[in-house]
mmCIF file of C-alpha atoms in Angstrom:
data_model
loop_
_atom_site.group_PDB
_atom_site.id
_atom_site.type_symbol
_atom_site.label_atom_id
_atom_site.label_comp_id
_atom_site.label_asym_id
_atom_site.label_seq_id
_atom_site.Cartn_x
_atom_site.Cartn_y
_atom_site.Cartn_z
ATOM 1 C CA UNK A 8 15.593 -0.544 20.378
ATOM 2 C CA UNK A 9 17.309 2.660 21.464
ATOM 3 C CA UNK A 10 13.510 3.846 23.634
ATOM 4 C CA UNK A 11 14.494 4.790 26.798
ATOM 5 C CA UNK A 12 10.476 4.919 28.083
ATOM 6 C CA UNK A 13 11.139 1.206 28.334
ATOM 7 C CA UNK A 14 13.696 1.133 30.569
ATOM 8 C CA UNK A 15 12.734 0.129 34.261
ATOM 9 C CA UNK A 16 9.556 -1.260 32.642
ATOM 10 C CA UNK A 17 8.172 -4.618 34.397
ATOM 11 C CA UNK A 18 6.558 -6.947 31.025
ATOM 12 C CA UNK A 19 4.380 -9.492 32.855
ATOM 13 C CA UNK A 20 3.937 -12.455 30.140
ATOM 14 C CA UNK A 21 2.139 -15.934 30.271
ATOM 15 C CA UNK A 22 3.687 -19.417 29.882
ATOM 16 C CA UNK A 23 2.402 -22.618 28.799
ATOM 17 C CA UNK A 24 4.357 -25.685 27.978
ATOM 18 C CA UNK A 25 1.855 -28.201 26.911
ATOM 19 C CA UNK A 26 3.613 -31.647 26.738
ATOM 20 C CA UNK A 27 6.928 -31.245 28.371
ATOM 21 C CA UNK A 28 8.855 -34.644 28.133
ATOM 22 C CA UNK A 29 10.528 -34.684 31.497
ATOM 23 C CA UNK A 30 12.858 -37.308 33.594
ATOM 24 C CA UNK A 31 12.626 -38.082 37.180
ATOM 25 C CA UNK A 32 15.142 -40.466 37.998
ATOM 26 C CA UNK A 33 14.540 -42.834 35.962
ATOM 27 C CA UNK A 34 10.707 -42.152 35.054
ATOM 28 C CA UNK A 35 9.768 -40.061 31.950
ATOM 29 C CA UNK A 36 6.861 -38.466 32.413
ATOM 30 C CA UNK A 37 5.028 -35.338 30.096
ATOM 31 C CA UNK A 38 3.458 -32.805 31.903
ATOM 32 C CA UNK A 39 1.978 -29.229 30.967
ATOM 33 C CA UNK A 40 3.116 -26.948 32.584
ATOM 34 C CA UNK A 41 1.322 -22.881 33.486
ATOM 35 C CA UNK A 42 2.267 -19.533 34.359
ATOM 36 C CA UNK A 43 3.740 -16.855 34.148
ATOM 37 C CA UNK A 44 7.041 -15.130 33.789
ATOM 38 C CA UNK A 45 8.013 -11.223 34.964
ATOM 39 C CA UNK A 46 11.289 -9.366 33.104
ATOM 40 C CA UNK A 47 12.463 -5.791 33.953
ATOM 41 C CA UNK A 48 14.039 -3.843 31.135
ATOM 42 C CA UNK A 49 17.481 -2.377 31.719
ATOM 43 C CA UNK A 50 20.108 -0.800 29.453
ATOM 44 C CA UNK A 51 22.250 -3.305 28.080
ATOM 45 C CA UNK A 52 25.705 -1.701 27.931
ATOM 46 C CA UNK A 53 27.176 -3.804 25.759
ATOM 47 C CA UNK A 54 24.983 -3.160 22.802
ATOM 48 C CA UNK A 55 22.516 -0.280 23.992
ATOM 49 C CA UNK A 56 21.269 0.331 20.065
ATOM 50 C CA UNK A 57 20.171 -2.973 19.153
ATOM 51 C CA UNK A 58 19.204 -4.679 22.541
ATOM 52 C CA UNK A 59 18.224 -4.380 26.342
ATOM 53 C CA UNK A 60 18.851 -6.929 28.842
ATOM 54 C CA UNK A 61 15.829 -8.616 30.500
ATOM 55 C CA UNK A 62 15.913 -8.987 34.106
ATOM 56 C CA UNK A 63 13.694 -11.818 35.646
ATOM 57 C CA UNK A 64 11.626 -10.632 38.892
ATOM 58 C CA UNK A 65 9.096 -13.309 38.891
ATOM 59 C CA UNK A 66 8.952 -16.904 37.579
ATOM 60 C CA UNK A 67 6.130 -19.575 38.364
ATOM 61 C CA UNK A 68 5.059 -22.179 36.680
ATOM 62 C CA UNK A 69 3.282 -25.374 37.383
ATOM 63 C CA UNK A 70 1.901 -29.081 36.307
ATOM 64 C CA UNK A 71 0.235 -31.675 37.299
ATOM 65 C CA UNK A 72 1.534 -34.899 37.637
ATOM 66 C CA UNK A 73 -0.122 -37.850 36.275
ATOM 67 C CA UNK A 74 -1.415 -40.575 38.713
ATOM 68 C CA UNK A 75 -2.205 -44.120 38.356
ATOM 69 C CA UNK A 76 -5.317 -45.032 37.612
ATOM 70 C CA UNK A 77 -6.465 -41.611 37.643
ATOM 71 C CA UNK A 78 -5.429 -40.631 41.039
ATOM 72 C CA UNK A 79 -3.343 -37.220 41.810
ATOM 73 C CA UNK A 80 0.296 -37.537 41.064
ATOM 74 C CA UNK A 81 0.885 -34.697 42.703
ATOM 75 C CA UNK A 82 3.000 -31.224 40.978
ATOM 76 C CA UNK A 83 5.509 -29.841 39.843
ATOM 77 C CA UNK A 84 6.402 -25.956 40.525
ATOM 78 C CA UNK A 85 9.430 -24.496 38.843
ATOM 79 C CA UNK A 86 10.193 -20.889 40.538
ATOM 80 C CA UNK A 87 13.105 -18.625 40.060
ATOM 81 C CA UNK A 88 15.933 -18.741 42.686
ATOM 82 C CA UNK A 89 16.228 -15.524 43.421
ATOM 83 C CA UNK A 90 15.933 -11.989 41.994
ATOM 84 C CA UNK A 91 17.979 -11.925 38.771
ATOM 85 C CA UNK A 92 21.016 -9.816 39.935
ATOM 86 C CA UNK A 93 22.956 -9.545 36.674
ATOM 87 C CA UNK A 94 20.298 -9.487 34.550
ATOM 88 C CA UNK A 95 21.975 -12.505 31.640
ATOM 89 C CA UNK A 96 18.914 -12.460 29.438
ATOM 90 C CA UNK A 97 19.240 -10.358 26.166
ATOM 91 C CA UNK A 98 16.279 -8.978 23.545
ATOM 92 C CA UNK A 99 17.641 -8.069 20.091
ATOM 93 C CA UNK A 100 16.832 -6.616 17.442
ATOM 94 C CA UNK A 101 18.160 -8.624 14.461
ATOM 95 C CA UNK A 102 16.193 -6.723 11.588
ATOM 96 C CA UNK A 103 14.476 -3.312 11.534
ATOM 97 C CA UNK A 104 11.996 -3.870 8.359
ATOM 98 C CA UNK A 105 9.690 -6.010 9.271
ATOM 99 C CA UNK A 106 10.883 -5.310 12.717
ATOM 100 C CA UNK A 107 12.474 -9.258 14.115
ATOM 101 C CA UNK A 108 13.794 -9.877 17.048
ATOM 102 C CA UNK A 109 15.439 -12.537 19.365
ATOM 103 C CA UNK A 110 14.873 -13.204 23.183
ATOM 104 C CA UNK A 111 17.869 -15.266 24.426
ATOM 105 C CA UNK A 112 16.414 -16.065 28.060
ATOM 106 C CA UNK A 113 18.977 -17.684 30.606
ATOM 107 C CA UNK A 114 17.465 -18.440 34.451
ATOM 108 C CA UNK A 115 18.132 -20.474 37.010
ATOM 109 C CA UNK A 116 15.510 -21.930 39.133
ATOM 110 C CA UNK A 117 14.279 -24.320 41.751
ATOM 111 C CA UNK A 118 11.740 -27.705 40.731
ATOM 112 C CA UNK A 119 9.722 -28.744 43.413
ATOM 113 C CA UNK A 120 7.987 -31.779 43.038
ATOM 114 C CA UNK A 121 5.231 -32.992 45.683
ATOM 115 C CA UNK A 122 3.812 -36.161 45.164
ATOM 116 C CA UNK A 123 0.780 -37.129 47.985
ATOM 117 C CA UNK A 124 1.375 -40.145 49.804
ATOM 118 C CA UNK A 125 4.988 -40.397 48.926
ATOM 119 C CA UNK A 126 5.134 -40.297 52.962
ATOM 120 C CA UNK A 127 8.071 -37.903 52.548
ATOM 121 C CA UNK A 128 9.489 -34.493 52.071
ATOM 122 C CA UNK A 129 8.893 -32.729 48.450
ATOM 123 C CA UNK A 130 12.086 -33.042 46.386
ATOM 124 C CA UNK A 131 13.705 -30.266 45.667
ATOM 125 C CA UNK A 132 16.140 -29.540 42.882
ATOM 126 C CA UNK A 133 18.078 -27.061 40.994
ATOM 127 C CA UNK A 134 19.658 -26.381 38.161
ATOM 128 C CA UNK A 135 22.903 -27.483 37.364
ATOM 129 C CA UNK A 136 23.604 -25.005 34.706
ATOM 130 C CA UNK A 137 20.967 -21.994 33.542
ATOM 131 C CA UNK A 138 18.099 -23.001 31.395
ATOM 132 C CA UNK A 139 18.407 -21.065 28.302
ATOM 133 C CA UNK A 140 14.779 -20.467 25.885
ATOM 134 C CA UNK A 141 15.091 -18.821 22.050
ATOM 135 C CA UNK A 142 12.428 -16.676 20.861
ATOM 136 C CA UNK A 143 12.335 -15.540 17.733
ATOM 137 C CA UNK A 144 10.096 -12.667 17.321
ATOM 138 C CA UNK A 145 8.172 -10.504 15.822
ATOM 139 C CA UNK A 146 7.254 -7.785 18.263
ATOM 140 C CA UNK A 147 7.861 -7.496 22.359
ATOM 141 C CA UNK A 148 5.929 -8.392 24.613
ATOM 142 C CA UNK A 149 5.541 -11.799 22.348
ATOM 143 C CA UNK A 150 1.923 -12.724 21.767
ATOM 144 C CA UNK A 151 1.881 -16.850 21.816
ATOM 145 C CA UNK A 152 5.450 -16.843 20.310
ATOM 146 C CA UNK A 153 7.322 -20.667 20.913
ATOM 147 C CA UNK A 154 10.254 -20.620 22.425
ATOM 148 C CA UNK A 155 12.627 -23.529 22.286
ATOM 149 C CA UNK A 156 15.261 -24.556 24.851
ATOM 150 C CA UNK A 157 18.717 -24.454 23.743
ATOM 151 C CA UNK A 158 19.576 -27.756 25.448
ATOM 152 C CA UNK A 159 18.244 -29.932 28.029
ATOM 153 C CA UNK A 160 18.323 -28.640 31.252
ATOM 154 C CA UNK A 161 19.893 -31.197 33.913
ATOM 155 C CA UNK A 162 18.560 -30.947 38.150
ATOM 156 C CA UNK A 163 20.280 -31.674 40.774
ATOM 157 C CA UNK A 164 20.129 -31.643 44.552
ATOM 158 C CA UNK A 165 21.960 -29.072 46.332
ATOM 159 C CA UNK A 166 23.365 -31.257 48.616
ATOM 160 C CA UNK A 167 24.958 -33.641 45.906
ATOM 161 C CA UNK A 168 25.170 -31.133 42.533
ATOM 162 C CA UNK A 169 27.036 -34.143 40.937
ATOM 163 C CA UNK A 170 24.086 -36.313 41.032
ATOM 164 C CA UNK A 171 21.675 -35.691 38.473
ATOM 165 C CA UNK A 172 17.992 -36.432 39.368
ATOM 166 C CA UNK A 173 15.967 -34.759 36.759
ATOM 167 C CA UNK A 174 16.173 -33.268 33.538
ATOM 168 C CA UNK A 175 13.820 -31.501 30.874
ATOM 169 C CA UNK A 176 14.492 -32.745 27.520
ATOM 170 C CA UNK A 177 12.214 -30.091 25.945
ATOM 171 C CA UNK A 178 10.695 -26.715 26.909
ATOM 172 C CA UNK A 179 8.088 -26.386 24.292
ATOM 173 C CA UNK A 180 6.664 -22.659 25.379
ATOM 174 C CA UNK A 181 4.255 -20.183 24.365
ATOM 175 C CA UNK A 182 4.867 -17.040 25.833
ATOM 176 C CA UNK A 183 2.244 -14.093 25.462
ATOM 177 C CA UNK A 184 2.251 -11.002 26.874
ATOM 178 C CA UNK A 185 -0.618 -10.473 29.393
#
């Protein structure tokens, strides 16, 4: 992994999670979610032979929610908090012939979900602790690769982080470079 042209590189790569079981309070729902996801590549000090880290600078995706009786549910947008200071995520190289290689991606974000004629405010939530997604891989930028989440990923509201409110069981993705 040891090619420093890549470093400071910006990878722009698509997302789509068709058939994401999620919970909102107590409704389960399955969505599909679409977008996109932006990493930076920096040194990773820690192992600067076999892997870089993978800084997040832009994360957006978003589904629609279903409706009764085919009316708009409204959406769901999942966007990064902020810019990834410390840059947790981690691409390795875990065989050199046939190259292989695993994308360990952590992130933290905000879940908006809007719902028309709710007759109030979106709710907002957060994660409680950082999603994390496994790639296995073949070759960087991934072309349609799955990733899988490590475990489900609980919500809360900032204003009560003890109360859950939402969780994604599974994050089913296909990630492609663009």
């Amino acid at each position: 992994m040891r090619d420093y042209q890549l470093i400071g590189a910006e990878i722009p790569c698509s997302r789509l999670a068709i058939n994401t079981p999620l919970r909102i309070k107590d409704a389960l729902v399955s969505v599909d979610f679409r977008g996109g996801i932006k990493h930076r590549i920096d040194v990773n000090p820690e192992d600067p032979i076999n892997s870089v880290r993978m800084r997040t600078v832009g994360h957006r995706v978003t589904a629609e929610l279903p409706g009764e009786d085919g009316t708009d549910g409204g959406t769901i947008t999942i966007e990064q908090n902020d810019v990834d200071v410390d840059a947790p995520s981690i691409l390795r190289q875990t065989q050199t012939f046939p190259p292989r290689y695993e994308f360990r991606e952590v992130s933290t974000f905000t879940m908006t979900i809007d719902r028309p004629g709710n007759g109030g405010e979106p709710l907002v939530l957060t994660t409680k602790e950082p999603m994390v997604l496994i790639g296995q891989l073949t070759q960087y930028p991934p072309r349609g690769d799955l990733y899988t989440l490590e475990k489900p990923v609980e919500l809360v509201d900032l204003e009560d982080p003890d109360k859950v409110l939402a969780v994604i069981q599974k994050f089913p993705v296909k990630v492609g470079g663009l």
